[in-house]
PDB file of C-alpha atoms in Angstrom:
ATOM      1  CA  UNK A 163       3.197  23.077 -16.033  1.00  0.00           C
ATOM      2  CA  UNK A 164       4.749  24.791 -12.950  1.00  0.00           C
ATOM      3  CA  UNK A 165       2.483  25.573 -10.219  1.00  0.00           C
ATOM      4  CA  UNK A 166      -0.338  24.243 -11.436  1.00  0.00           C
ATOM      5  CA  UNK A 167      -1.731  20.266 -10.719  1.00  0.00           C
ATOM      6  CA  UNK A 168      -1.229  17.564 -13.088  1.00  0.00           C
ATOM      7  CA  UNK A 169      -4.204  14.986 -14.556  1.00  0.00           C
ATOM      8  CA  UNK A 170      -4.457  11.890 -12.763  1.00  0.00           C
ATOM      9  CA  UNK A 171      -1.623   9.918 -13.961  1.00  0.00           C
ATOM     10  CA  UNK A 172      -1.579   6.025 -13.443  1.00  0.00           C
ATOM     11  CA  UNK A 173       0.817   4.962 -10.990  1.00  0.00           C
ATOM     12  CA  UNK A 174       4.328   4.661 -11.690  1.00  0.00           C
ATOM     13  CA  UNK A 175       7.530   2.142 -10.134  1.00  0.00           C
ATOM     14  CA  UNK A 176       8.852   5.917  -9.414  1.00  0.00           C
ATOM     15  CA  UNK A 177       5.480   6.861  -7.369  1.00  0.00           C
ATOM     16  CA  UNK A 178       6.030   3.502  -5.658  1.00  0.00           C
ATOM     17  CA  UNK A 179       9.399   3.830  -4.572  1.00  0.00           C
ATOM     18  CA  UNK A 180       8.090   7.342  -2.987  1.00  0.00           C
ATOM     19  CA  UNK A 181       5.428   5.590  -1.238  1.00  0.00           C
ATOM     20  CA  UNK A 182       7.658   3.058   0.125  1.00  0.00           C
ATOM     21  CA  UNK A 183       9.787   5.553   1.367  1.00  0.00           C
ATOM     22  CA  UNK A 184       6.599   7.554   3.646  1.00  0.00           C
ATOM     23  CA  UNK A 185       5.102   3.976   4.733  1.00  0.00           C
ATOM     24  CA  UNK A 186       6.666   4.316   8.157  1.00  0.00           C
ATOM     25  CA  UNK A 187       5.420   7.678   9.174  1.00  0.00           C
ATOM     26  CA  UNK A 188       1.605   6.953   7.249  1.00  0.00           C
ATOM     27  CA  UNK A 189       1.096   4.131   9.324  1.00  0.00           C
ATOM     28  CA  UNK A 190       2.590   5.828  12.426  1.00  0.00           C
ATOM     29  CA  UNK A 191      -0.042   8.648  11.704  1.00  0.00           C
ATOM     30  CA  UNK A 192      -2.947   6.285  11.288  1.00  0.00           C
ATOM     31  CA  UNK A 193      -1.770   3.977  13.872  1.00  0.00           C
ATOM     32  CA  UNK A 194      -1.995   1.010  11.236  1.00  0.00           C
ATOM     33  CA  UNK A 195       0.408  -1.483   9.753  1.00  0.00           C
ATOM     34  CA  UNK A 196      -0.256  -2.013   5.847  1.00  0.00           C
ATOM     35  CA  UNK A 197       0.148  -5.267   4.480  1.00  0.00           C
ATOM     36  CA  UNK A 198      -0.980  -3.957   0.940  1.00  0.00           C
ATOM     37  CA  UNK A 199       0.097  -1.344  -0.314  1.00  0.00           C
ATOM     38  CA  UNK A 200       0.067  -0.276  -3.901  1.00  0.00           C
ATOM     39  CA  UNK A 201       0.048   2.800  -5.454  1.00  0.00           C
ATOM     40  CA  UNK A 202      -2.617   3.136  -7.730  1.00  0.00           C
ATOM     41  CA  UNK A 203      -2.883   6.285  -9.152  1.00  0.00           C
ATOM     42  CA  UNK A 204      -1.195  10.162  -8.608  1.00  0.00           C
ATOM     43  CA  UNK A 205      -0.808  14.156  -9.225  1.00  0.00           C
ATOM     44  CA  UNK A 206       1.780  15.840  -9.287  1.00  0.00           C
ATOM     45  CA  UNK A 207       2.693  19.869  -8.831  1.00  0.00           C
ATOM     46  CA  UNK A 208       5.705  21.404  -9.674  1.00  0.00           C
ATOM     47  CA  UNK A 209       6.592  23.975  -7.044  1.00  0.00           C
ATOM     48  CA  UNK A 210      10.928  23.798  -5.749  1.00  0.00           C
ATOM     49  CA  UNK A 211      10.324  20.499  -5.952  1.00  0.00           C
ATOM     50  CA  UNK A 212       7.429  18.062  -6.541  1.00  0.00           C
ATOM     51  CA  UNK A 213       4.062  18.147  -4.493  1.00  0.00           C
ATOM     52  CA  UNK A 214       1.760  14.733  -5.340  1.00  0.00           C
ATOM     53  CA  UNK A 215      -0.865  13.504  -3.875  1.00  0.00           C
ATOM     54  CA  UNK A 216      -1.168   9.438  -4.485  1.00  0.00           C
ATOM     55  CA  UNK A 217      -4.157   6.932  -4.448  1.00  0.00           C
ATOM     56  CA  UNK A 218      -2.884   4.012  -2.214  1.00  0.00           C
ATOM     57  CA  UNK A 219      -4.525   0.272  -2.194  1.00  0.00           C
ATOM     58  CA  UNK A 220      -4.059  -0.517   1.280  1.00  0.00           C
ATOM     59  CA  UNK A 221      -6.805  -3.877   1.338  1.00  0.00           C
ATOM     60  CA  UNK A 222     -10.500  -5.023   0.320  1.00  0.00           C
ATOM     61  CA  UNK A 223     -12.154  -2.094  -1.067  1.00  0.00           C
ATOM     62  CA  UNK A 224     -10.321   0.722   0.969  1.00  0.00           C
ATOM     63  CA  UNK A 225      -7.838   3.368  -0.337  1.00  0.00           C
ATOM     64  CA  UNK A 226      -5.406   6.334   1.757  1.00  0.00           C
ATOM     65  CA  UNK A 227      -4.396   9.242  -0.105  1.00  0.00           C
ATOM     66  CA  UNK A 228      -1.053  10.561   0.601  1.00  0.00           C
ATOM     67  CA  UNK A 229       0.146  14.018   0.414  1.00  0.00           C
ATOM     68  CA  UNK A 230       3.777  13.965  -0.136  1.00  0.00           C
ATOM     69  CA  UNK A 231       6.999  16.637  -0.775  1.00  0.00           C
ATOM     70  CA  UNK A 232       9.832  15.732  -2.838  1.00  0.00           C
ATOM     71  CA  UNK A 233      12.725  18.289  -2.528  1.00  0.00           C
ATOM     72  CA  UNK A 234      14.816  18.839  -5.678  1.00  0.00           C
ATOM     73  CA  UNK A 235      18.379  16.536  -5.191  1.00  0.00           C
ATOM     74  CA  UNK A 236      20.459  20.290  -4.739  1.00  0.00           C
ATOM     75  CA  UNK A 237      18.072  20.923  -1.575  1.00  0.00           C
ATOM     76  CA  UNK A 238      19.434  17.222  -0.329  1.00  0.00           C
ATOM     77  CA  UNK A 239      16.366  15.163  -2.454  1.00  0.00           C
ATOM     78  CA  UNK A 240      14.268  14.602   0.800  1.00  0.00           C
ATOM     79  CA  UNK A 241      11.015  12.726   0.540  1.00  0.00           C
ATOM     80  CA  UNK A 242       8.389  14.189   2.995  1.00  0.00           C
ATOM     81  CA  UNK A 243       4.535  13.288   4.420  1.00  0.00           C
ATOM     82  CA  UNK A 244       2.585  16.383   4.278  1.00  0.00           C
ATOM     83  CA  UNK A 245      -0.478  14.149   4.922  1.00  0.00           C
ATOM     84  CA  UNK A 246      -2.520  11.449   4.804  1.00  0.00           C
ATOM     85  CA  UNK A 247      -6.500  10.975   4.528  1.00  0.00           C
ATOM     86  CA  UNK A 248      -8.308   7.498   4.910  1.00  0.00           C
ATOM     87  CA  UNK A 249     -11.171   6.189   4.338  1.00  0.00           C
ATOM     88  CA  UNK A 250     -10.802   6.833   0.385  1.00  0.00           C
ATOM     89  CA  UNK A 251     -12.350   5.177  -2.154  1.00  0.00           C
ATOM     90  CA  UNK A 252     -11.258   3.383  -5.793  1.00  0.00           C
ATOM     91  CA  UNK A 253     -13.313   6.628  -7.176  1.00  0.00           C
ATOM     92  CA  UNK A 254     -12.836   9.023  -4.952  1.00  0.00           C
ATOM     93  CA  UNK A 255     -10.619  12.619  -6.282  1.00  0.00           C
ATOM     94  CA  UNK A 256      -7.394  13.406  -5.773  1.00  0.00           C
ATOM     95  CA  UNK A 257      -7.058  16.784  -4.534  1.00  0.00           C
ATOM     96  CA  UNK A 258      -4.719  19.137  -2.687  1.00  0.00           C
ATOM     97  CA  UNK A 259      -5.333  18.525   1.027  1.00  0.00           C
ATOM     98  CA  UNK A 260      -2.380  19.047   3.939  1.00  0.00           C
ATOM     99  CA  UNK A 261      -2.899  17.520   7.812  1.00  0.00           C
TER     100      UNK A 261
END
């Protein structure tokens, strides 16, 4: 439904691949290097593109959620880091956060 959020979805190879592709600048924003790191779960908002916001395993018992842009592939298909919050939790909500 455009505009509005999806339900939390269970992680896809797709949501990884996007993942992958923002692991540089997430751990240059929280000055960490990720050995794990596995997405676990996501939402996703259809705007010109794709907003999501994905649940990522990153060790033990602690979990990052990303905030991420995905431009349609006729605005050149970028993949970009709106934001990321840590200190997240297996249970704690995805919602719509920038930083």
């Amino acid at each position: 439904m455009d505009g509005g959020w999806s339900e939390t979805m269970d992680a896809t190879e797709e949501t990884q691949r996007i993942c992958d592709q923002v692991k540089g600048p997430v751990e240059k924003q929280t000055g960490k290097n990720y050995r794990v790191y596995t997405a676990v779960k996501y939402r996703m908002q259809i705007v010109a593109g794709e907003n999501l916001i994905i649940k990522v395993h990153v060790g033990g018992a602690d979990y990052i959620h990303l905030s991420v842009f995905q431009e349609l592939p006729c605005n050149g298909g970028k993949t970009v880091l709106s934001g990321v919050e840590q200190h997240q939790t297996k249970d704690s909500p995805l919602v719509s956060f920038t930083n």
